[in-house]
Coordinates of C-alpha atoms and ligand atoms in Angstrom, one line a residue:
M1288 CA -5.4 18.7 -13.8
E1289 CA -5.2 15.1 -14.9
K1290 CA -8.3 12.9 -15.0
K1291 CA -9.0 11.8 -11.4
I1292 CA -8.7 8.1 -11.0
P1293 CA -11.5 6.5 -9.1
I1294 CA -10.1 4.4 -6.3
G1295 CA -11.4 2.2 -3.5
V1296 CA -9.4 1.8 -0.3
L1297 CA -9.4 -1.4 1.8
A1298 CA -8.3 -0.9 5.3
S1299 CA -8.4 -2.9 8.6
G1300 CA -6.7 -0.7 11.1
S1301 CA -5.6 2.8 12.0
G1302 CA -5.7 4.1 8.4
S1303 CA -2.7 6.4 8.5
N1304 CA -2.0 5.5 4.9
L1305 CA -5.6 6.3 4.0
Q1306 CA -5.1 9.6 5.7
S1307 CA -2.0 10.4 3.7
I1308 CA -3.9 9.6 0.5
I1309 CA -6.8 11.8 1.6
D1310 CA -4.4 14.7 2.5
H1311 CA -2.6 14.5 -0.8
I1312 CA -5.9 14.6 -2.7
E1313 CA -7.1 17.5 -0.7
Q1314 CA -3.8 19.4 -1.3
G1315 CA -4.3 18.9 -5.1
R1316 CA -1.2 16.7 -5.3
L1317 CA -2.9 13.4 -6.1
D1318 CA -5.3 13.0 -9.0
A1319 CA -7.5 10.5 -7.4
D1320 CA -11.1 10.3 -6.1
I1321 CA -11.8 7.9 -3.2
R1322 CA -15.2 6.5 -4.1
V1323 CA -15.4 4.2 -1.1
V1324 CA -13.5 2.9 1.9
I1325 CA -14.2 -0.8 2.8
S1326 CA -13.2 -2.2 6.2
N1327 CA -13.6 -5.7 7.5
N1328 CA -13.1 -4.3 11.0
P1329 CA -16.0 -2.2 12.4
D1330 CA -13.6 -0.6 15.0
A1331 CA -11.0 0.5 12.4
Y1332 CA -10.0 4.1 12.9
A1333 CA -9.8 4.2 9.1
I1334 CA -13.6 4.3 9.1
T1335 CA -13.6 7.4 11.4
R1336 CA -11.1 9.1 9.1
A1337 CA -13.4 8.4 6.1
Q1338 CA -16.4 9.8 8.0
K1339 CA -14.5 13.0 8.9
H1340 CA -13.8 13.7 5.3
G1341 CA -17.3 12.8 4.0
I1342 CA -16.0 9.7 2.1
P1343 CA -18.5 6.8 1.7
F1344 CA -17.5 3.7 3.7
V1345 CA -18.9 0.2 4.0
I1346 CA -18.1 -2.4 6.7
V1347 CA -18.0 -5.9 5.4
R1348 CA -17.4 -8.4 8.3
H1349 CA -15.5 -11.3 6.9
Q1350 CA -16.8 -13.5 9.8
E1351 CA -20.3 -13.3 8.3
F1352 CA -19.3 -15.0 5.1
P1353 CA -19.1 -18.8 4.5
D1354 CA -15.7 -18.5 2.7
R1355 CA -13.1 -16.1 1.4
E1356 CA -14.7 -16.1 -2.1
A1357 CA -18.1 -15.0 -0.8
F1358 CA -16.5 -12.2 1.3
D1359 CA -14.4 -11.1 -1.7
R1360 CA -17.4 -11.2 -4.1
Q1361 CA -19.3 -8.8 -1.8
M1362 CA -16.4 -6.4 -1.7
A1363 CA -15.9 -6.6 -5.5
E1364 CA -19.6 -5.9 -6.0
I1365 CA -19.4 -2.8 -3.9
L1366 CA -16.2 -1.6 -5.6
I1367 CA -17.7 -2.1 -9.1
S1368 CA -20.9 -0.4 -8.1
C1369 CA -18.8 2.6 -7.0
G1370 CA -17.0 2.8 -10.3
V1371 CA -13.6 1.9 -8.8
E1372 CA -10.8 1.5 -11.2
L1373 CA -7.9 0.9 -8.8
V1374 CA -8.1 -1.0 -5.6
V1375 CA -5.7 0.3 -2.9
M1376 CA -5.0 -2.0 0.1
A1377 CA -3.9 0.2 3.0
G1378 CA -3.2 -2.0 6.0
F1379 CA -5.9 -4.5 4.8
M1380 CA -5.1 -7.6 6.8
R1381 CA -6.9 -10.2 4.6
V1382 CA -5.4 -12.1 1.7
L1383 CA -7.5 -11.5 -1.5
S1384 CA -8.6 -14.6 -3.4
P1385 CA -7.7 -15.3 -7.1
L1386 CA -11.4 -14.6 -7.9
F1387 CA -11.1 -11.0 -6.6
L1388 CA -7.8 -10.4 -8.4
K1389 CA -9.3 -11.7 -11.7
T1390 CA -12.1 -9.1 -11.3
F1391 CA -9.5 -6.3 -11.1
P1392 CA -6.5 -7.6 -13.2
Q1393 CA -3.4 -5.6 -12.4
R1394 CA -5.6 -3.1 -10.7
V1395 CA -5.0 -4.0 -7.0
I1396 CA -2.0 -2.5 -5.2
N1397 CA -0.7 -3.0 -1.7
I1398 CA 1.8 -1.4 0.7
H1399 CA 4.1 -3.5 2.8
P1400 CA 6.5 -2.3 5.6
A1401 CA 9.7 -4.0 4.4
L1402 CA 11.9 -4.2 1.3
L1403 CA 10.2 -7.0 -0.5
P1404 CA 10.9 -9.8 -1.3
S1405 CA 12.4 -9.8 2.2
F1406 CA 10.1 -10.1 5.2
P1407 CA 6.7 -10.6 3.7
G1408 CA 3.6 -11.4 5.8
L1409 CA 2.9 -10.0 9.3
H1410 CA 5.2 -7.6 11.2
G1411 CA 7.6 -6.8 8.4
Q1412 CA 9.3 -4.2 10.5
R1413 CA 9.8 -6.6 13.4
Q1414 CA 11.2 -9.3 11.1
A1415 CA 13.7 -6.9 9.6
F1416 CA 14.7 -5.5 13.0
E1417 CA 15.2 -9.0 14.5
Y1418 CA 17.1 -10.2 11.5
G1419 CA 19.6 -7.4 11.9
V1420 CA 19.5 -5.9 8.4
K1421 CA 21.2 -2.5 8.0
F1422 CA 18.5 -1.2 5.7
S1423 CA 14.8 -1.9 5.7
G1424 CA 12.0 0.2 4.2
C1425 CA 8.7 -0.2 2.5
T1426 CA 7.3 -1.4 -0.8
V1427 CA 4.2 -0.6 -3.0
H1428 CA 3.5 -3.5 -5.3
F1429 CA 0.7 -5.0 -7.4
A1430 CA -1.2 -7.7 -5.6
D1431 CA -1.0 -11.3 -7.0
D1432 CA -2.0 -14.7 -5.7
G1433 CA 0.9 -14.9 -3.3
V1434 CA 1.5 -13.0 0.0
D1435 CA 3.2 -9.7 -0.7
S1436 CA 4.7 -11.1 -3.9
G1437 CA 3.5 -9.1 -6.9
P1438 CA 5.4 -6.8 -9.2
I1439 CA 7.1 -3.9 -7.4
I1440 CA 6.2 -0.3 -8.2
I1441 CA 8.2 1.7 -5.7
Q1442 CA 10.3 1.2 -2.6
A1443 CA 11.8 3.5 0.0
V1444 CA 15.0 2.5 1.9
V1445 CA 15.2 3.3 5.5
P1446 CA 18.4 2.7 7.5
V1447 CA 18.3 0.7 10.7
L1448 CA 20.2 2.7 13.3
E1449 CA 22.0 1.3 16.3
T1450 CA 19.8 3.4 18.5
D1451 CA 16.6 2.0 16.9
T1452 CA 14.0 0.0 18.7
E1453 CA 11.4 -1.9 16.7
D1454 CA 9.0 1.0 17.3
T1455 CA 11.3 3.8 16.2
L1456 CA 12.2 1.9 13.0
A1457 CA 8.5 1.2 12.3
E1458 CA 7.7 4.9 12.8
R1459 CA 10.3 6.0 10.3
I1460 CA 9.2 3.4 7.8
L1461 CA 5.6 4.5 8.2
R1462 CA 6.6 8.1 7.4
E1463 CA 8.0 6.9 4.1
E1464 CA 4.9 4.8 3.4
H1465 CA 3.0 8.0 3.6
R1466 CA 5.1 9.4 0.7
I1467 CA 5.5 6.5 -1.6
Y1468 CA 1.8 5.4 -1.6
P1469 CA 0.5 8.7 -3.0
Q1470 CA 3.4 8.7 -5.5
A1471 CA 2.6 5.2 -6.7
I1472 CA -1.1 6.1 -7.1
Q1473 CA -0.2 9.3 -9.0
F1474 CA 2.0 7.3 -11.4
Y1475 CA -1.0 5.1 -12.0
A1476 CA -3.3 8.1 -12.4
E1477 CA -0.9 9.6 -15.0
G1478 CA -1.0 6.3 -17.0
R1479 CA 2.7 6.0 -16.7
I1480 CA 3.0 2.4 -15.4
E1481 CA 3.9 -0.5 -17.6
I1482 CA 4.3 -4.1 -16.5
H1483 CA 6.6 -6.5 -18.3
N1484 CA 6.6 -9.9 -16.6
R1485 CA 7.7 -8.9 -13.0
Q1486 CA 9.2 -5.6 -14.1
V1487 CA 7.3 -2.4 -13.6
R1488 CA 8.5 0.5 -15.6
I1489 CA 7.4 4.1 -15.1
R1490 CA 7.5 6.2 -18.2
G1491 CA 9.3 9.5 -18.1
L1492 CA 11.5 9.0 -15.0
K1493 CA 14.6 11.0 -14.2
E1494 CA 16.8 8.3 -12.7
S1495 CA 20.2 8.6 -11.1
A1496 CA 22.9 5.8 -10.9
S1497 CA 24.8 7.6 -8.1
Q1498 CA 22.2 6.9 -5.5
V1499 CA 24.2 4.4 -3.4
L1500 CA 23.6 4.1 0.3
H1501 CA 25.9 2.6 3.0
N1502 CA 25.1 1.8 6.6
P1503 CA 27.2 2.0 8.6
P1504 CA 28.6 4.9 6.6
L1505 CA 32.0 4.3 4.9
E1506 CA 35.0 5.9 6.7
G1507 CA 37.2 7.0 3.9
F1508 CA 36.7 3.9 1.6
Ligands
GAR2689 C1 1.2 -0.2 7.5 O1 2.5 -0.2 8.1 C2 1.2 -1.2 6.3 O2 2.4 -1.2 5.6 C3 1.0 -2.5 7.0 O3 0.1 -2.2 8.0 C4 0.2 -0.9 8.4 C5 -1.1 -0.2 8.3 O4 -1.1 1.1 8.9 N1 0.6 -3.5 6.1 C6 1.0 -4.8 6.1 O5 1.7 -5.2 7.0 C7 0.4 -5.7 5.0 N2 1.2 -6.9 4.9 P1 -2.2 2.1 8.6 O6 -3.5 1.4 8.9 O7 -1.9 3.2 9.6 O8 -2.2 2.6 7.2

């Protein structure tokens, strides 16, 4: 067993990505230890999930702080006091301030439900569906000062089918989110991630150049 990386999860909503991380840890497939879950939303189901698994959680209501820095400072203090090394944003619907990011340099990651840099911001799945792309997907990336703009660690490509609605597409994307997020954290836990400018390299990968996808499928071409 590798050393377990102490992580803190920030979540605002349902917390299905948090659940996937918990499940992979409990199955012994992810060398991480969730030290704390922080939510800005007292009604987030993510909190109930943490509770069910005996994971410490803290609610930090952003409305109770004079500005973003003060809110972020409070969260940073909690994460530091819990010994968190890697901050994992899992459906956390607040943009982190430069001050927070400086406290955890290259140690904050986020998941987004689109193939970045396309369709950043809110409702990535809807934006892709309405645009009419043939492939969408999801992205795990390091957080930086922009919105969904930091160096990319891993992506999953999901085809947009003619029978899809926004909801069926979102569902299939979410299923892939639940696979790539634990994988990204495991790469980090294994110390295999290197960042060169915007390029993230993972040491020891078995890559394949023949992984080309077409949608609609080619008919004899
Ligand atoms: C996920 O689809 C995640 O990618 C998205 O919010 C959802 C949270 O679901 N995040 C963003 O859109 C961030 N820009 P969850 O609470 O069930 O994990």
